[in-house]
PDB file of C-alpha atoms in Angstrom:
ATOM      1  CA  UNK J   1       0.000   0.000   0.000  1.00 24.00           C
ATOM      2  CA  UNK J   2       1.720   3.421  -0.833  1.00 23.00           C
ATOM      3  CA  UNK J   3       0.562   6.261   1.518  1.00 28.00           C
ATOM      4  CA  UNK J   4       1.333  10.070   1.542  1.00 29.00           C
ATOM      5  CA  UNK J   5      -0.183  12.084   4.839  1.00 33.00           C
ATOM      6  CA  UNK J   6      -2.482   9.422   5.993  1.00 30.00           C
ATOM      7  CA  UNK J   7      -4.158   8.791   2.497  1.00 32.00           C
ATOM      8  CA  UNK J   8      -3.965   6.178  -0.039  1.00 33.00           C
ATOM      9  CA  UNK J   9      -2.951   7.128  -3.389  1.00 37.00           C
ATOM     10  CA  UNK J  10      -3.137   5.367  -6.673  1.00 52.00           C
ATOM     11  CA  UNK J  11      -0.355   4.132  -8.236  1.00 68.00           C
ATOM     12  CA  UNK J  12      -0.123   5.944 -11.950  1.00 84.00           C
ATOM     13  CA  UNK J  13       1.864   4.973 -14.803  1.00 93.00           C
ATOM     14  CA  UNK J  14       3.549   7.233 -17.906  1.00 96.00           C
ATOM     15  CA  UNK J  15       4.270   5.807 -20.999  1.00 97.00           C
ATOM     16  CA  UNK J  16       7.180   7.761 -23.347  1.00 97.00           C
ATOM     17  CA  UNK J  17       6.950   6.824 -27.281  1.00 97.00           C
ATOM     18  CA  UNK J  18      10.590   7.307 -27.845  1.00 95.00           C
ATOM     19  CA  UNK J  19      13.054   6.159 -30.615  1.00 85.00           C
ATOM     20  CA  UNK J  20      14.790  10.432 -30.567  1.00 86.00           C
ATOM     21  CA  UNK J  21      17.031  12.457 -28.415  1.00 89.00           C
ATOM     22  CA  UNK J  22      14.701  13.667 -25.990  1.00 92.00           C
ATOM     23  CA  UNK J  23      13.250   9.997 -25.971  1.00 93.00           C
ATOM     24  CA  UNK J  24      16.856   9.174 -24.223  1.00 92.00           C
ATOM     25  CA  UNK J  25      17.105  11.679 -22.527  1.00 93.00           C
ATOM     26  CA  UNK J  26      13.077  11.286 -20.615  1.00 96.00           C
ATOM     27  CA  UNK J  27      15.351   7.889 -19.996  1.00 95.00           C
ATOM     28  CA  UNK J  28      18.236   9.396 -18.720  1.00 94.00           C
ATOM     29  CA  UNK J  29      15.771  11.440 -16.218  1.00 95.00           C
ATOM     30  CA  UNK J  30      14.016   8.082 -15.450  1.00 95.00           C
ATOM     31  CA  UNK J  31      16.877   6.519 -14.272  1.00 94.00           C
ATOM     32  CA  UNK J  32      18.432   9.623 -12.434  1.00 93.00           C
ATOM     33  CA  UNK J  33      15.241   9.994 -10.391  1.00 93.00           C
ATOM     34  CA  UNK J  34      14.273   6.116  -9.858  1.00 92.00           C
ATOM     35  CA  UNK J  35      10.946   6.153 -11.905  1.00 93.00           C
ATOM     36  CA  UNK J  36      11.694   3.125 -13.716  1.00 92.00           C
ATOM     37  CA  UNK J  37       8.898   1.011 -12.075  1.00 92.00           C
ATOM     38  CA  UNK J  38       6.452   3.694 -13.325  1.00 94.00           C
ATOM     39  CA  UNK J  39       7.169   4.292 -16.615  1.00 95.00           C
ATOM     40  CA  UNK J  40       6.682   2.158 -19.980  1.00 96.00           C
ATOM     41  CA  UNK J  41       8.946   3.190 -22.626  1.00 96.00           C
ATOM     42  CA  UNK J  42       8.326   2.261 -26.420  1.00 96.00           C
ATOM     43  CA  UNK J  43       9.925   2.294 -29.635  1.00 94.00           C
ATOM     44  CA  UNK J  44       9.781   1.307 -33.280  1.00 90.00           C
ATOM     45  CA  UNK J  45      12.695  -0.901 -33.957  1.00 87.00           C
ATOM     46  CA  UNK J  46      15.224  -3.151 -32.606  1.00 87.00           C
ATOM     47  CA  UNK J  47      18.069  -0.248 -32.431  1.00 84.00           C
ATOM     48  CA  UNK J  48      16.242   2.232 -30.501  1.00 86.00           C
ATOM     49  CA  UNK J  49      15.405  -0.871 -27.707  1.00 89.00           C
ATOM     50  CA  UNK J  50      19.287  -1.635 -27.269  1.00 87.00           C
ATOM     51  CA  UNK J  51      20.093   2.636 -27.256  1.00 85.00           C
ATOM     52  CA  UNK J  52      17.335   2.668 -24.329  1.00 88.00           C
ATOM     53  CA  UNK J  53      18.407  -0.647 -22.655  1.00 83.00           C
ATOM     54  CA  UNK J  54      22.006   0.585 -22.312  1.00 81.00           C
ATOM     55  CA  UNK J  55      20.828   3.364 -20.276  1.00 79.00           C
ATOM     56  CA  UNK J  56      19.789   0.871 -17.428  1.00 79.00           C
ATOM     57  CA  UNK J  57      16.682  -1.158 -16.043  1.00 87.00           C
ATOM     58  CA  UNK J  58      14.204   0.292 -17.802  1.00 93.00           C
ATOM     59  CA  UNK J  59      10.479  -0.846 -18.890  1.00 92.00           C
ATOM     60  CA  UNK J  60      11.379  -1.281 -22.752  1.00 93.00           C
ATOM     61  CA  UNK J  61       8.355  -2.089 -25.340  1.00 95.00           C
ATOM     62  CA  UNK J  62       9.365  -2.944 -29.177  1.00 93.00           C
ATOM     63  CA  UNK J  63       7.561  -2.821 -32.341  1.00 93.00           C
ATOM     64  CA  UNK J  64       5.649  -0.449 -35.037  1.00 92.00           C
ATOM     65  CA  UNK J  65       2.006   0.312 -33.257  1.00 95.00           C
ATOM     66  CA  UNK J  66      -1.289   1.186 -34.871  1.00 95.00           C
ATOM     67  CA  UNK J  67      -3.926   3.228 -33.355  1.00 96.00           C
ATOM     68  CA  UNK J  68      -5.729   0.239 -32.150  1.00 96.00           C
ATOM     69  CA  UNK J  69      -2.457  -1.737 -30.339  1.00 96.00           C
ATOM     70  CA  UNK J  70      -1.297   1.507 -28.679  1.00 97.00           C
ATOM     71  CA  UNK J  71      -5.209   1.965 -27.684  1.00 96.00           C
ATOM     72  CA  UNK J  72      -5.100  -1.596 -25.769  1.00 96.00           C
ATOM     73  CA  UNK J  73      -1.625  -0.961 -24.522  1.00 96.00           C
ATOM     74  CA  UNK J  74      -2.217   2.079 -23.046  1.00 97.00           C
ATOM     75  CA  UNK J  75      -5.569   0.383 -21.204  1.00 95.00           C
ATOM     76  CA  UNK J  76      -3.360  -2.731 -20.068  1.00 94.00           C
ATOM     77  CA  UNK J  77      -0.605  -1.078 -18.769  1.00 94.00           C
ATOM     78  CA  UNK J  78      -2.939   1.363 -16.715  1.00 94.00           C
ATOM     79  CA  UNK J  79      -1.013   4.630 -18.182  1.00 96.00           C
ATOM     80  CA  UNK J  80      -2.207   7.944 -17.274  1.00 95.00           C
ATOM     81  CA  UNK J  81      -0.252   9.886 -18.853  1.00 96.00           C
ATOM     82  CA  UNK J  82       1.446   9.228 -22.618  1.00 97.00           C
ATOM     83  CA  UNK J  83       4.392  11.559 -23.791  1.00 97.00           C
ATOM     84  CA  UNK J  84       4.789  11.301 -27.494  1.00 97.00           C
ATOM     85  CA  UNK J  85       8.674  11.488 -28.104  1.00 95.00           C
ATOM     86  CA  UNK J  86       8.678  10.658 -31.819  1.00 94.00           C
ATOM     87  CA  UNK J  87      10.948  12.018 -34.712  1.00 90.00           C
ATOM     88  CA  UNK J  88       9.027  15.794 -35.744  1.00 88.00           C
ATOM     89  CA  UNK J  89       8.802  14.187 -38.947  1.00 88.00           C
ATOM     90  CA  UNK J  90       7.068  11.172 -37.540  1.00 88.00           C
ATOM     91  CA  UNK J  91       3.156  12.785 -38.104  1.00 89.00           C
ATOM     92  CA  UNK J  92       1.533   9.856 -38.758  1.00 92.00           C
ATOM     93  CA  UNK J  93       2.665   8.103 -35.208  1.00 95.00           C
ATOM     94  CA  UNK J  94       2.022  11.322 -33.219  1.00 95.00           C
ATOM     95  CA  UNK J  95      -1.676  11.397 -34.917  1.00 95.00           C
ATOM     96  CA  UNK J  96      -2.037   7.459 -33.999  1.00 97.00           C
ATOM     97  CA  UNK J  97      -0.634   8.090 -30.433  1.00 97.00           C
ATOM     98  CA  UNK J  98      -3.204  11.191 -30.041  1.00 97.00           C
ATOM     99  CA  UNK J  99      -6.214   9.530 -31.203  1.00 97.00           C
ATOM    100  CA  UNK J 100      -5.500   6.351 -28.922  1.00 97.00           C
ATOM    101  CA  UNK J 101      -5.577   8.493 -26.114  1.00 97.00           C
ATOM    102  CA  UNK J 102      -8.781   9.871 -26.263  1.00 96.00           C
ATOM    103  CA  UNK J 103     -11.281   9.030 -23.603  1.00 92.00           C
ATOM    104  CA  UNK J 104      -7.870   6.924 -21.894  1.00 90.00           C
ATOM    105  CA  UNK J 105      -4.960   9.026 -20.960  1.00 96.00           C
ATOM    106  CA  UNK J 106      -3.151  12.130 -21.094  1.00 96.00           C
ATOM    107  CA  UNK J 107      -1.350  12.825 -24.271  1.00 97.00           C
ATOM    108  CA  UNK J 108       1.383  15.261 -24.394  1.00 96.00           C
ATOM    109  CA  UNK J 109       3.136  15.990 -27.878  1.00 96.00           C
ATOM    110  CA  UNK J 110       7.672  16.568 -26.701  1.00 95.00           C
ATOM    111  CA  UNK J 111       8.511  19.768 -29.413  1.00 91.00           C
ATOM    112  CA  UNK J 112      11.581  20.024 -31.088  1.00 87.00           C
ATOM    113  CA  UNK J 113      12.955  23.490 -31.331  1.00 82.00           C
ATOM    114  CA  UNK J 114      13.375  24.675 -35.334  1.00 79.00           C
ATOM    115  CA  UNK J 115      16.474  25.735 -36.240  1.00 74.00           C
ATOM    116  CA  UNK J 116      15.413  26.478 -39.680  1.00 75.00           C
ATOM    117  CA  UNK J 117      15.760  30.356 -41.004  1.00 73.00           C
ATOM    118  CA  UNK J 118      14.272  29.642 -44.218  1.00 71.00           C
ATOM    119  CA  UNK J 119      15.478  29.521 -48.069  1.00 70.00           C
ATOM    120  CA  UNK J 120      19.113  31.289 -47.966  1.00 72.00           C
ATOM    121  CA  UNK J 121      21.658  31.169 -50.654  1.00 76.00           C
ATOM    122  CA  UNK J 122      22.728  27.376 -51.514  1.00 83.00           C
ATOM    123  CA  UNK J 123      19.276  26.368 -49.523  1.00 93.00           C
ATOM    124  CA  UNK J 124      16.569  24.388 -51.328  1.00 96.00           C
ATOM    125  CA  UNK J 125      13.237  23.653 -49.841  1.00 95.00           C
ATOM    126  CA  UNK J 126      11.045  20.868 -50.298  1.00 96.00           C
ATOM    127  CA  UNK J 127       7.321  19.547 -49.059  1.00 94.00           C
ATOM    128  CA  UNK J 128       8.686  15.869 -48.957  1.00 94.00           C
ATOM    129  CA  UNK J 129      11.162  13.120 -49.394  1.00 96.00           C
ATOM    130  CA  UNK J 130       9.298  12.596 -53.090  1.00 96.00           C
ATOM    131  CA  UNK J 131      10.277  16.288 -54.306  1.00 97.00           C
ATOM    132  CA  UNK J 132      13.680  16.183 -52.298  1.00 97.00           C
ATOM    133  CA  UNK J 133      14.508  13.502 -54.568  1.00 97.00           C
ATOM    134  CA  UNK J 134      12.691  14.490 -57.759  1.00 97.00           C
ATOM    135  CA  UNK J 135      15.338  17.977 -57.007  1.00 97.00           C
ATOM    136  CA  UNK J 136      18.096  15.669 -56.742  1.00 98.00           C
ATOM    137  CA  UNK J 137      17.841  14.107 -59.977  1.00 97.00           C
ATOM    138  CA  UNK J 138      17.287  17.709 -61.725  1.00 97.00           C
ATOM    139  CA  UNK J 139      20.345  19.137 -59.919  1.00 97.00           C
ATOM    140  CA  UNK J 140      22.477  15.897 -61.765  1.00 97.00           C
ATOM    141  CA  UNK J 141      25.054  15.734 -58.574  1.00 97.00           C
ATOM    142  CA  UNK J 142      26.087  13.386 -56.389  1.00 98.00           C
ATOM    143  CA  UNK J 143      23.989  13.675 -53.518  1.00 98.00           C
ATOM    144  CA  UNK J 144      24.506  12.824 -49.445  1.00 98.00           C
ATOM    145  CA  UNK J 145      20.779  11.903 -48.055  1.00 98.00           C
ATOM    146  CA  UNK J 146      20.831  12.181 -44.470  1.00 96.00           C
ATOM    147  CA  UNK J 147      16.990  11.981 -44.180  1.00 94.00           C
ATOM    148  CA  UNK J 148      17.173   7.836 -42.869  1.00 90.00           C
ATOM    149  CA  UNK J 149      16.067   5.209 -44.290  1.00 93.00           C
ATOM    150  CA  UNK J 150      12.551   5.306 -43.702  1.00 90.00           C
ATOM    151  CA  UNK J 151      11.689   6.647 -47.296  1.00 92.00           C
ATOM    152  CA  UNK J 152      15.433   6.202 -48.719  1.00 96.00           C
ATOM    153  CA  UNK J 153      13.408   4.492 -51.599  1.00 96.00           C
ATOM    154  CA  UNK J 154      12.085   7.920 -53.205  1.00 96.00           C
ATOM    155  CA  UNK J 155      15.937   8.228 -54.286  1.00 97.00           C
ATOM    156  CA  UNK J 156      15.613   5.162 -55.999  1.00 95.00           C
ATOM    157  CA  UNK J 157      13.942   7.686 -58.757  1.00 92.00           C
ATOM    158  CA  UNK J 158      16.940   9.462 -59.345  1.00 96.00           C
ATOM    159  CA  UNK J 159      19.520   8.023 -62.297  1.00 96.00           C
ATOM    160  CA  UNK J 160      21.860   6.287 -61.455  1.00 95.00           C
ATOM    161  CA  UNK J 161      20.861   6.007 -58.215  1.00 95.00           C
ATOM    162  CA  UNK J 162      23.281   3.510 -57.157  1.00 94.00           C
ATOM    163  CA  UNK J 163      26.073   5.874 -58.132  1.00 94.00           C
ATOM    164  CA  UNK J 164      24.916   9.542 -57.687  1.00 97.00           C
ATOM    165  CA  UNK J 165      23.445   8.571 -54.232  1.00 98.00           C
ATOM    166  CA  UNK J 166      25.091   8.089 -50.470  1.00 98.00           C
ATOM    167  CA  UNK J 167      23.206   7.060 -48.076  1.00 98.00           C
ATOM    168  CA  UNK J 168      24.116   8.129 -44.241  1.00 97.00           C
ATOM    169  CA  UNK J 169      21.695   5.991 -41.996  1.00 96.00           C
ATOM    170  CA  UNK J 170      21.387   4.218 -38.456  1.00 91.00           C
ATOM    171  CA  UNK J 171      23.874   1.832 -37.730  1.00 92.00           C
ATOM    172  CA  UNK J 172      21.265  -1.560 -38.173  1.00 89.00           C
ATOM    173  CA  UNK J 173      20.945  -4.342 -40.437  1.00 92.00           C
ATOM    174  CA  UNK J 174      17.509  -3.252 -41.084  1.00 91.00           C
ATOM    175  CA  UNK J 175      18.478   0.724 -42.703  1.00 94.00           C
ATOM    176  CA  UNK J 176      21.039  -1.352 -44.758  1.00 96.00           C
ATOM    177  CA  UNK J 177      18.484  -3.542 -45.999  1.00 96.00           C
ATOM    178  CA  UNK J 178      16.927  -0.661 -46.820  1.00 96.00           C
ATOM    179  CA  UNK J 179      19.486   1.531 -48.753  1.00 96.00           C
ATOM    180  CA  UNK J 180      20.353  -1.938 -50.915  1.00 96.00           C
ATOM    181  CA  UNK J 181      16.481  -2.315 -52.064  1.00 95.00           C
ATOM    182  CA  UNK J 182      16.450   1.003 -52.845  1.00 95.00           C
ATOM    183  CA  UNK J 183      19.334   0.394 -55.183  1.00 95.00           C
ATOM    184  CA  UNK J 184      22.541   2.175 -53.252  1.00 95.00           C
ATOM    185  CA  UNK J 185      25.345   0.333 -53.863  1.00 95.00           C
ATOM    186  CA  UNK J 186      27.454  -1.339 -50.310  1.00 96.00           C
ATOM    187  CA  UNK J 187      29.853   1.178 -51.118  1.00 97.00           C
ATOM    188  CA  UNK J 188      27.908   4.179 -50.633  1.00 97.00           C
ATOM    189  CA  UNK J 189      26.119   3.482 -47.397  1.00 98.00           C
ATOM    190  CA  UNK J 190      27.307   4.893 -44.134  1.00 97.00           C
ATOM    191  CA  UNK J 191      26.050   3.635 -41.463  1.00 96.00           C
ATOM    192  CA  UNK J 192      26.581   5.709 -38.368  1.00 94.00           C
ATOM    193  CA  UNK J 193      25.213   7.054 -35.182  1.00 89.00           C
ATOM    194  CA  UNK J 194      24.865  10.988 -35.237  1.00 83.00           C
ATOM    195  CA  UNK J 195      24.154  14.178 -35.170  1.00 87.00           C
ATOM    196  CA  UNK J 196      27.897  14.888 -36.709  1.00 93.00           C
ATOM    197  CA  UNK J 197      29.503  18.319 -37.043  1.00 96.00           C
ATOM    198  CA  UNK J 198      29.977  20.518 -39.567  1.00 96.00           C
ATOM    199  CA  UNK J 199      33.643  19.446 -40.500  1.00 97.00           C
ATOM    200  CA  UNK J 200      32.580  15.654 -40.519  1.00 97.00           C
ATOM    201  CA  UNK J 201      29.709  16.455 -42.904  1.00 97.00           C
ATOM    202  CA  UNK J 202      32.216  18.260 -44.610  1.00 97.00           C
ATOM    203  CA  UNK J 203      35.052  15.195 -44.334  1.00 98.00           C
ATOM    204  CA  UNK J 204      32.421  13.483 -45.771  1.00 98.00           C
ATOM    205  CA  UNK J 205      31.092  15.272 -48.917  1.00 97.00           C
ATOM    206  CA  UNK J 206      34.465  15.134 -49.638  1.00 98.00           C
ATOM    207  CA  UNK J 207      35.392  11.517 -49.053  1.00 97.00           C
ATOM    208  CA  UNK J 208      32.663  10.911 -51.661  1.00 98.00           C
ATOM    209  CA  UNK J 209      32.527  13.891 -54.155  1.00 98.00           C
ATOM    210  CA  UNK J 210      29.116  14.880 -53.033  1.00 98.00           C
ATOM    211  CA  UNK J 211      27.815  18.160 -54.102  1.00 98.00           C
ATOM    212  CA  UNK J 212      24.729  18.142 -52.619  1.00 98.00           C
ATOM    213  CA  UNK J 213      23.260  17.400 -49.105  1.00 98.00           C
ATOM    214  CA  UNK J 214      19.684  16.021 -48.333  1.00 98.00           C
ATOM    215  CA  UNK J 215      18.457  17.113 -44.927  1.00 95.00           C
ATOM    216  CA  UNK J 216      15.130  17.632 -42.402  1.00 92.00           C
ATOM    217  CA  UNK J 217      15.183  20.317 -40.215  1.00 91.00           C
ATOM    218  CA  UNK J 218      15.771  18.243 -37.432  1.00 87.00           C
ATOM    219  CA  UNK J 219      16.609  21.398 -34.943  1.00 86.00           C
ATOM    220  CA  UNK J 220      19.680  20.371 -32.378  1.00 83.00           C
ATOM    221  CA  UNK J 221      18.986  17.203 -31.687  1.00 80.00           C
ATOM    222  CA  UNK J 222      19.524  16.046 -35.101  1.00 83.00           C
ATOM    223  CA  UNK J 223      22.388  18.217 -36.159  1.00 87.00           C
ATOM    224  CA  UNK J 224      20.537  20.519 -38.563  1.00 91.00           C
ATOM    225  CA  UNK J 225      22.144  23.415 -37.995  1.00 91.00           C
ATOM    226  CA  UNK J 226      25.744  21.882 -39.033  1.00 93.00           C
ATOM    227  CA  UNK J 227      24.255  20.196 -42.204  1.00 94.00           C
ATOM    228  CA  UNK J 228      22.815  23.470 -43.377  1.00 93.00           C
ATOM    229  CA  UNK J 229      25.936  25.217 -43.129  1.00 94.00           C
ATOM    230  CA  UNK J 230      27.712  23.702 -45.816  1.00 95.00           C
ATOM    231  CA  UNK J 231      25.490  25.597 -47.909  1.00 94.00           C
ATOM    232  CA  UNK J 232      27.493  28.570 -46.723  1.00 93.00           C
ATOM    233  CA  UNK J 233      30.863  26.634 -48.105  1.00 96.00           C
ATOM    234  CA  UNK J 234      29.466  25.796 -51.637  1.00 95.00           C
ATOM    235  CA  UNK J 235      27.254  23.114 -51.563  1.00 97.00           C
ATOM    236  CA  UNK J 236      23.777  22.757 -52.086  1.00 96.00           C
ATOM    237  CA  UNK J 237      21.171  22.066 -49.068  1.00 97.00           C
ATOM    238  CA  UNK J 238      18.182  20.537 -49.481  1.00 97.00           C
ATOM    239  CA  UNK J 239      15.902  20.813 -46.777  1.00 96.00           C
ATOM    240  CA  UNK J 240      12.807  18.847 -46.173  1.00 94.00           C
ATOM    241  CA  UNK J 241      10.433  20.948 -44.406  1.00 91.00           C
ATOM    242  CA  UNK J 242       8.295  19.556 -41.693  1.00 88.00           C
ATOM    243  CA  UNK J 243       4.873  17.969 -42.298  1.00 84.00           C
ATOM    244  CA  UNK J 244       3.000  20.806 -39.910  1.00 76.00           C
ATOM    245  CA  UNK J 245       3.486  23.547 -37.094  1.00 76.00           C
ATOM    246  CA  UNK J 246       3.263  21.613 -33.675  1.00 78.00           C
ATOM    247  CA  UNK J 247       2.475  22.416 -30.694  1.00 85.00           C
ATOM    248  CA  UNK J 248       3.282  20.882 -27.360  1.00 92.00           C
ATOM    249  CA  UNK J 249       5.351  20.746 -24.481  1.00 94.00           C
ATOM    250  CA  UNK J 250       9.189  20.716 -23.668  1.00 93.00           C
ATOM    251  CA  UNK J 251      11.410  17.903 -22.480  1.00 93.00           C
ATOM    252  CA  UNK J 252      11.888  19.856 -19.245  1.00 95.00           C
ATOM    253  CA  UNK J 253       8.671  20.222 -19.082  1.00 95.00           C
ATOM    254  CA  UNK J 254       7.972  16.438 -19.732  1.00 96.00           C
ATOM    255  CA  UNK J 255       9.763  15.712 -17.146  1.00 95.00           C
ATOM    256  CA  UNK J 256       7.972  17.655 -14.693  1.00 94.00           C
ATOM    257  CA  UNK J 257       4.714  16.152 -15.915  1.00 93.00           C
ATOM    258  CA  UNK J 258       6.615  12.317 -15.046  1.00 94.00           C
ATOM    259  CA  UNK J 259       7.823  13.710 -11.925  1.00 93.00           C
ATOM    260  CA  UNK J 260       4.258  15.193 -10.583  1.00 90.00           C
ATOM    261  CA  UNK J 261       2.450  11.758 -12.000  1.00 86.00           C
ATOM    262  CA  UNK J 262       4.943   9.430 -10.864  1.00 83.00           C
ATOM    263  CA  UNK J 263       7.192  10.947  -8.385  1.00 73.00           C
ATOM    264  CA  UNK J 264       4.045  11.719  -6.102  1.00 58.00           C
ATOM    265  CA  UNK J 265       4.341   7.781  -4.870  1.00 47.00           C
ATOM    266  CA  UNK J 266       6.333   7.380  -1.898  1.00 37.00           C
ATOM    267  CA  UNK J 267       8.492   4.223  -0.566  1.00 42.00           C
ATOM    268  CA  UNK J 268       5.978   1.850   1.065  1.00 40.00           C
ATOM    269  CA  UNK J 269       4.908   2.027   4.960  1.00 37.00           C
ATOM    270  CA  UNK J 270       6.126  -1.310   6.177  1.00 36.00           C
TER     271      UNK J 270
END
């Protein structure tokens, strides 16, 4: 029985869909604070499990959700609260994780800071991953994509894709998979952990004669600034733009919303 000032209080429980930056680092402030008994954590893939797992004993689910399985999850596990950590691009999840809260939970939508300024010299915009890569094959150069592997397949459109495209993605068999179906050959696929600096996307644009750089604007967390300054040393940008203007919370203030839902429960009265 937990107790605070005589009363009995109901144990709650958050969930965090993570698989980003401030998904580890809701983690990080887990682990710090000893919430790990009240707090589900879930993510798409394989890769984002073992990033979360090596932070410590934490409550780790795996595997791409609809509506309807995050609906029953979230009534299972007895959440109150769900923090929706996902990738800004991600708008399809953050609709599905909305809509299965209704009439169950609490949702609260993590926002990642934009870095973008908007179309400067050596900056190309575009809606989507489609007309990033339908720009691509007009500019005729050999291209770094940086945008994952998600949609890497849209660059299969451009000639001589195989060639004219390098693809940087997360370190896992399955964004290799990936780049190879979409027709990359081995030796242009990187497969790394970022963000990276400025002089590393610089190293390597150079390593592999790349002219042009495929981004999203991914604010801090994802290194966007120091992809879109290469534009300033030659190169052309292109910059996906994000799918819609969100609104939503911090990651401080996330983790004041954990702390007030699940910090409230004290140590047991023996």
């Amino acid at each position: 029985m937990f107790k605070s000032c005589g009363k009995e209080m109901e144990k709650k429980r958050a969930a965090v869909f993570a698989g980003t930056t401030e998904g580890r680092r809701l983690a990080e402030f887990v682990i710090e604070n000893g919430y790990e008994d009240g707090v589900d954590f879930l993510v798409a893939t394989e890769y984002g499990s073992e990033i979360l797992r090596d932070e410590g004993n934490l409550s780790v689910f795996t595997g791409r959700l609809d509506e309807g399985d995050m609906k029953r999850f979230l009534k299972e596990r007895g959440i109150s609260v769900a923090i929706d950590a996902t990738h800004p691009y991600a708008a399809v999840v953050s609709e599905n994780i909305s809509k299965a809260c209704e009439g169950s939970c609490e949702y609260l939508r993590v926002v990642r800071e934009s870095d973008y300024r908007g179309e400067e010299s050596g900056i190309i915009e575009a809606k989507d991953v489609r007309e990033a890569a339908e720009k691509v094959d007009a500019l005729g150069l050999k291209t770094l994509v940086t945008t994952g592997s998600k949609e890497i397949g849209e660059f299969s459109r451009v000639k001589n894709a195989g060639d004219m495209i390098v693809a940087r993605v997360l370190p896992s068999v399955r964004s290799v998979e990936s780049c190879l179906k979409a027709g990359i050959s081995q030796a242009n696929i990187i497969a790394m952990q970022g963000p990276f600096t400025l002089e590393m996307n610089v190293a390597t644009m150079r390593q592999y004669g790349c002219r042009v750089l495929v981004t999203k604007d991914t604010g801090k967390p994802g290194g966007f600034s120091d992809k879109a300054e290469c534009a300033a040393l030659g190169y052309k940008v292109i910059v996906i733009r994000r799918p819609a203007e969100e609104t939503g919370v911090t990651v401080e203030e996330a983790e004041e919303r954990i702390a007030k839902e699940i910090g409230q429960i004290l140590s047991p009265v023996y």
